PDB file of C-alpha atoms in Angstrom:
ATOM      1  CA  SER O  16      -7.261 -17.948  16.492  1.00  0.00           C
ATOM      2  CA  SER O  17      -7.065 -20.464  19.405  1.00  0.00           C
ATOM      3  CA  ASP O  18      -7.005 -24.313  19.007  1.00  0.00           C
ATOM      4  CA  SER O  19      -8.519 -27.111  20.715  1.00  0.00           C
ATOM      5  CA  ASN O  20      -5.016 -26.403  23.462  1.00  0.00           C
ATOM      6  CA  GLY O  21      -6.156 -22.197  24.224  1.00  0.00           C
ATOM      7  CA  VAL O  22      -2.490 -21.973  22.074  1.00  0.00           C
ATOM      8  CA  SER O  23      -2.976 -19.069  19.861  1.00  0.00           C
ATOM      9  CA  ILE O  24      -0.827 -17.516  17.018  1.00  0.00           C
ATOM     10  CA  ASN O  25      -1.235 -14.638  15.579  1.00  0.00           C
ATOM     11  CA  ILE O  26       1.508 -12.559  12.960  1.00  0.00           C
ATOM     12  CA  TYR O  27       1.335  -9.324  11.718  1.00  0.00           C
ATOM     13  CA  ILE O  28       3.790  -8.605   8.725  1.00  0.00           C
ATOM     14  CA  GLY O  29       4.929  -5.709   7.403  1.00  0.00           C
ATOM     15  CA  ILE O  30       7.346  -4.644   4.772  1.00  0.00           C
ATOM     16  CA  ARG O  31      10.342  -4.052   6.872  1.00  0.00           C
ATOM     17  CA  ALA O  32       9.338  -6.830  10.030  1.00  0.00           C
ATOM     18  CA  PHE O  33       6.010  -9.124  11.049  1.00  0.00           C
ATOM     19  CA  TYR O  34       4.845  -9.027  14.608  1.00  0.00           C
ATOM     20  CA  TYR O  35       4.846 -12.843  16.651  1.00  0.00           C
ATOM     21  CA  GLU O  36       2.294 -13.431  19.273  1.00  0.00           C
ATOM     22  CA  TYR O  37       1.985 -16.449  20.859  1.00  0.00           C
ATOM     23  CA  SER O  38      -0.153 -17.310  23.286  1.00  0.00           C
ATOM     24  CA  ASP O  39      -1.670 -20.390  25.317  1.00  0.00           C
ATOM     25  CA  ASN O  40      -3.489 -20.893  28.502  1.00  0.00           C
ATOM     26  CA  LEU O  41      -0.396 -19.951  31.062  1.00  0.00           C
ATOM     27  CA  THR O  42       2.046 -17.453  28.882  1.00  0.00           C
ATOM     28  CA  LYS O  43       2.182 -14.560  26.291  1.00  0.00           C
ATOM     29  CA  LYS O  44       5.604 -14.118  23.967  1.00  0.00           C
ATOM     30  CA  THR O  45       5.497 -11.310  21.335  1.00  0.00           C
ATOM     31  CA  THR O  46       8.483 -11.425  19.134  1.00  0.00           C
ATOM     32  CA  LEU O  47       9.141  -8.051  16.755  1.00  0.00           C
ATOM     33  CA  ARG O  48      11.827  -9.079  14.042  1.00  0.00           C
ATOM     34  CA  GLU O  49      13.039  -7.665  11.116  1.00  0.00           C
ATOM     35  CA  TRP O  50      13.511  -9.244   7.653  1.00  0.00           C
ATOM     36  CA  ASP O  51      16.671  -8.257   7.032  1.00  0.00           C
ATOM     37  CA  SER O  52      17.574 -10.509  10.308  1.00  0.00           C
ATOM     38  CA  THR O  53      15.082 -13.330   9.501  1.00  0.00           C
ATOM     39  CA  ASP O  54      16.313 -16.774   9.246  1.00  0.00           C
ATOM     40  CA  CYS O  55      13.730 -18.628   7.125  1.00  0.00           C
ATOM     41  CA  SER O  56      14.442 -22.304   7.986  1.00  0.00           C
ATOM     42  CA  SER O  57      11.460 -23.084   9.832  1.00  0.00           C
ATOM     43  CA  ALA O  58       8.529 -24.997   9.861  1.00  0.00           C
ATOM     44  CA  PHE O  59       7.382 -23.053   7.541  1.00  0.00           C
ATOM     45  CA  ALA O  60      10.472 -22.439   5.159  1.00  0.00           C
ATOM     46  CA  ASP O  61       9.139 -22.082   2.072  1.00  0.00           C
ATOM     47  CA  GLY O  62       6.358 -19.560   2.686  1.00  0.00           C
ATOM     48  CA  CYS O  63       8.652 -17.399   4.823  1.00  0.00           C
ATOM     49  CA  LYS O  64      11.389 -17.522   2.199  1.00  0.00           C
ATOM     50  CA  ASN O  65       8.637 -16.905  -0.529  1.00  0.00           C
ATOM     51  CA  CYS O  66       7.207 -13.797   1.644  1.00  0.00           C
ATOM     52  CA  LYS O  67      11.027 -12.258   2.596  1.00  0.00           C
ATOM     53  CA  ASP O  68      11.521 -12.236  -1.200  1.00  0.00           C
ATOM     54  CA  ALA O  69       8.399 -11.080  -2.099  1.00  0.00           C
ATOM     55  CA  VAL O  70       8.999  -7.849   0.607  1.00  0.00           C
ATOM     56  CA  SER O  71      11.832  -6.824  -0.649  1.00  0.00           C
ATOM     57  CA  GLY O  72      10.874  -6.516  -4.566  1.00  0.00           C
ATOM     58  CA  ILE O  73       8.142  -4.038  -3.372  1.00  0.00           C
ATOM     59  CA  VAL O  74      10.161  -1.657  -1.754  1.00  0.00           C
ATOM     60  CA  SER O  75      10.686  -0.362  -5.399  1.00  0.00           C
ATOM     61  CA  THR O  76       7.576  -0.573  -6.308  1.00  0.00           C
ATOM     62  CA  VAL O  77       6.389   1.545  -3.655  1.00  0.00           C
ATOM     63  CA  ILE O  78       9.338   3.859  -4.292  1.00  0.00           C
ATOM     64  CA  ILE O  79       8.339   4.390  -7.801  1.00  0.00           C
ATOM     65  CA  GLY O  80       4.631   4.618  -7.063  1.00  0.00           C
ATOM     66  CA  THR O  81       5.099   7.553  -4.115  1.00  0.00           C
ATOM     67  CA  LEU O  82       7.428   9.500  -6.830  1.00  0.00           C
ATOM     68  CA  THR O  83       4.985   9.363  -9.178  1.00  0.00           C
ATOM     69  CA  ILE O  84       2.690  10.475  -6.385  1.00  0.00           C
ATOM     70  CA  VAL O  85       4.202  13.164  -6.670  1.00  0.00           C
ATOM     71  CA  LEU O  86       4.322  13.942  -9.470  1.00  0.00           C
ATOM     72  CA  SER O  87       0.806  14.026  -9.579  1.00  0.00           C
ATOM     73  CA  MET O  88       0.460  16.461  -6.719  1.00  0.00           C
ATOM     74  CA  ASN O  89       2.137  18.644  -9.172  1.00  0.00           C
ATOM     75  CA  SER O  90       0.210  18.357 -11.773  1.00  0.00           C
ATOM     76  CA  GLN O  91      -2.500  19.129 -10.051  1.00  0.00           C
ATOM     77  CA  TYR O  92      -1.558  21.680  -7.810  1.00  0.00           C
ATOM     78  CA  LYS O  93      -0.848  23.839 -11.505  1.00  0.00           C
ATOM     79  CA  ARG O  94      -4.056  22.724 -12.732  1.00  0.00           C
ATOM     80  CA  GLY O  95      -5.830  23.945  -9.440  1.00  0.00           C
ATOM     81  CA  PHE O  96      -3.803  26.841  -8.897  1.00  0.00           C
ATOM     82  CA  LYS O  97      -1.793  28.022 -11.835  1.00  0.00           C
ATOM     83  CA  SER O  98      -2.727  27.937 -15.391  1.00  0.00           C
ATOM     84  CA  ASP O  99      -4.660  25.229 -15.864  1.00  0.00           C
ATOM     85  CA  SER O 100      -3.874  23.033 -19.651  1.00  0.00           C
ATOM     86  CA  ALA O 101      -4.334  19.487 -21.509  1.00  0.00           C
ATOM     87  CA  LYS O 102      -0.514  19.196 -20.722  1.00  0.00           C
ATOM     88  CA  SER O 103      -1.255  19.616 -16.971  1.00  0.00           C
ATOM     89  CA  LYS O 104      -4.141  17.473 -17.383  1.00  0.00           C
ATOM     90  CA  LEU O 105      -2.523  14.032 -19.426  1.00  0.00           C
ATOM     91  CA  ILE O 106       0.537  14.595 -17.176  1.00  0.00           C
ATOM     92  CA  GLY O 107      -1.779  14.133 -14.353  1.00  0.00           C
ATOM     93  CA  MET O 108      -3.844  10.969 -15.791  1.00  0.00           C
ATOM     94  CA  ILE O 109      -0.410   9.649 -16.529  1.00  0.00           C
ATOM     95  CA  SER O 110       0.745   9.901 -12.924  1.00  0.00           C
ATOM     96  CA  GLY O 111      -1.857   9.068 -11.624  1.00  0.00           C
ATOM     97  CA  PHE O 112      -3.235   6.044 -13.076  1.00  0.00           C
ATOM     98  CA  ILE O 113       0.890   4.745 -13.081  1.00  0.00           C
ATOM     99  CA  SER O 114       0.759   5.343  -8.943  1.00  0.00           C
ATOM    100  CA  PHE O 115      -2.513   3.446  -8.613  1.00  0.00           C
ATOM    101  CA  ILE O 116      -1.600   0.716 -10.485  1.00  0.00           C
ATOM    102  CA  THR O 117       2.053   0.447  -8.966  1.00  0.00           C
ATOM    103  CA  LEU O 118       0.926   0.502  -5.696  1.00  0.00           C
ATOM    104  CA  LEU O 119      -1.891  -2.091  -6.568  1.00  0.00           C
ATOM    105  CA  SER O 120       0.296  -4.273  -7.892  1.00  0.00           C
ATOM    106  CA  ALA O 121       2.763  -4.029  -4.579  1.00  0.00           C
ATOM    107  CA  LEU O 122       0.021  -4.560  -2.333  1.00  0.00           C
ATOM    108  CA  SER O 123      -1.602  -8.225  -4.301  1.00  0.00           C
ATOM    109  CA  ASP O 124       1.961  -9.347  -4.207  1.00  0.00           C
ATOM    110  CA  PHE O 125       2.094  -8.654  -0.370  1.00  0.00           C
ATOM    111  CA  THR O 126      -0.736  -9.957   0.406  1.00  0.00           C
ATOM    112  CA  GLY O 127      -0.581 -12.580  -2.024  1.00  0.00           C
ATOM    113  CA  ALA O 128       2.719 -13.706  -0.667  1.00  0.00           C
ATOM    114  CA  CYS O 129       2.687 -12.756   2.839  1.00  0.00           C
ATOM    115  CA  VAL O 130      -0.732 -13.410   3.835  1.00  0.00           C
ATOM    116  CA  HIS O 131      -2.456 -15.905   1.418  1.00  0.00           C
ATOM    117  CA  ASP O 132      -0.208 -17.876   1.012  1.00  0.00           C
ATOM    118  CA  LEU O 133       1.129 -18.583   4.029  1.00  0.00           C
ATOM    119  CA  PRO O 134       0.161 -22.232   5.568  1.00  0.00           C
ATOM    120  CA  SER O 135      -2.945 -22.226   8.105  1.00  0.00           C
ATOM    121  CA  ASN O 136      -1.046 -24.746   9.994  1.00  0.00           C
ATOM    122  CA  VAL O 137       2.530 -25.083  11.519  1.00  0.00           C
ATOM    123  CA  SER O 138       3.637 -27.867  13.553  1.00  0.00           C
ATOM    124  CA  GLY O 139      -0.182 -28.906  14.500  1.00  0.00           C
ATOM    125  CA  TYR O 140      -0.633 -25.387  15.313  1.00  0.00           C
ATOM    126  CA  ASP O 141      -3.422 -23.043  13.668  1.00  0.00           C
ATOM    127  CA  VAL O 142      -1.857 -19.445  12.787  1.00  0.00           C
ATOM    128  CA  LYS O 143      -3.183 -16.440  12.075  1.00  0.00           C
ATOM    129  CA  TYR O 144      -1.160 -13.601   9.398  1.00  0.00           C
ATOM    130  CA  THR O 145      -2.694 -10.614   9.331  1.00  0.00           C
ATOM    131  CA  ALA O 146      -1.398  -7.581   6.830  1.00  0.00           C
ATOM    132  CA  GLY O 147       0.468  -4.943   9.108  1.00  0.00           C
ATOM    133  CA  ALA O 148      -1.277  -1.427   9.565  1.00  0.00           C
ATOM    134  CA  GLY O 149       1.038   0.001   6.370  1.00  0.00           C
ATOM    135  CA  SER O 150      -1.303  -2.385   3.863  1.00  0.00           C
ATOM    136  CA  VAL O 151      -4.098  -0.084   4.768  1.00  0.00           C
ATOM    137  CA  LEU O 152      -2.408   3.103   3.967  1.00  0.00           C
ATOM    138  CA  MET O 153      -1.814   1.330   1.427  1.00  0.00           C
ATOM    139  CA  ILE O 154      -4.880   0.889   0.535  1.00  0.00           C
ATOM    140  CA  LEU O 155      -6.310   4.343   1.177  1.00  0.00           C
ATOM    141  CA  VAL O 156      -3.330   5.545  -0.927  1.00  0.00           C
ATOM    142  CA  CYS O 157      -4.542   3.467  -4.049  1.00  0.00           C
ATOM    143  CA  LEU O 158      -8.195   4.086  -3.705  1.00  0.00           C
ATOM    144  CA  ILE O 159      -7.335   7.869  -3.749  1.00  0.00           C
ATOM    145  CA  LYS O 160      -4.696   7.628  -6.107  1.00  0.00           C
ATOM    146  CA  PHE O 161      -7.869   5.916  -8.248  1.00  0.00           C
ATOM    147  CA  PHE O 162     -10.295   8.930  -7.453  1.00  0.00           C
ATOM    148  CA  VAL O 163      -7.713  11.491  -8.548  1.00  0.00           C
ATOM    149  CA  PHE O 164      -7.572   9.659 -12.121  1.00  0.00           C
ATOM    150  CA  ILE O 165     -11.386  10.087 -12.410  1.00  0.00           C
ATOM    151  CA  LEU O 166     -11.375  13.217 -11.541  1.00  0.00           C
ATOM    152  CA  HIS O 167      -8.286  13.931 -13.972  1.00  0.00           C
ATOM    153  CA  VAL O 168     -10.384  12.249 -16.557  1.00  0.00           C
ATOM    154  CA  ILE O 169     -13.807  13.925 -16.250  1.00  0.00           C
ATOM    155  CA  ILE O 170     -12.578  17.890 -15.350  1.00  0.00           C
ATOM    156  CA  PRO O 171     -12.135  19.586 -18.279  1.00  0.00           C
ATOM    157  CA  VAL O 172      -9.156  22.285 -19.050  1.00  0.00           C
ATOM    158  CA  VAL O 173     -10.275  25.412 -18.253  1.00  0.00           C
ATOM    159  CA  PRO O 174     -10.195  27.450 -21.411  1.00  0.00           C
ATOM    160  CA  PRO O 175      -7.005  29.768 -21.376  1.00  0.00           C
ATOM    161  CA  SER O 176      -9.293  33.364 -21.474  1.00  0.00           C
ATOM    162  CA  SER O 177     -10.511  32.602 -17.871  1.00  0.00           C
ATOM    163  CA  ASN O 178      -7.408  30.101 -17.188  1.00  0.00           C
ATOM    164  CA  LYS O 179      -4.858  33.295 -15.775  1.00  0.00           C
ATOM    165  CA  GLU O 180      -6.519  32.921 -12.147  1.00  0.00           C
ATOM    166  CA  GLY O 181      -6.239  28.905 -11.757  1.00  0.00           C
ATOM    167  CA  LEU O 182      -8.806  26.486 -12.005  1.00  0.00           C
ATOM    168  CA  SER O 183      -9.876  27.603  -8.062  1.00  0.00           C
ATOM    169  CA  THR O 184     -10.873  31.138  -9.033  1.00  0.00           C
ATOM    170  CA  VAL O 185     -13.055  30.028 -11.522  1.00  0.00           C
ATOM    171  CA  LEU O 186     -14.478  27.399  -9.778  1.00  0.00           C
ATOM    172  CA  THR O 187     -15.250  29.831  -7.036  1.00  0.00           C
ATOM    173  CA  LYS O 188     -17.242  33.065  -9.329  1.00  0.00           C
ATOM    174  CA  ASN O 189     -19.903  30.309 -10.433  1.00  0.00           C
TER     175      ASN O 189
END
């Protein structure tokens, strides 16, 4: 976004770093800064500090979400290629739901503190904030995890008599 003087400031924010892009009619300056080495004592210090704090808190939430994805994938494998059971279905539903909620929570905290709550005008210049590409991937993972959770809910447990070869074999026979 450019102001009336042709100045454009765009900041792309990620979990580990942010990319600052400044341009006017004569120059263009870009900077990549890691959060660990960022001093939030500038014109928008409160917003910077809130975003930096949110980013440091999000990392553990993303780790929990990722670990529960692994658990969910294991359950999906057992249900599809090993012997299906109510236990595998329940584990898949619970871990899928937990990973969906934790990743959605992390994404919500991040976009709130690092995109929506930052000032749109700093030192008289309009500033545009954009979540980094990792946010798009987190949204995609959240949608996939929700879809997998719904599949676990609606797909019934395969009866034990046809369960020896796995769900994938049963589905291809029908």
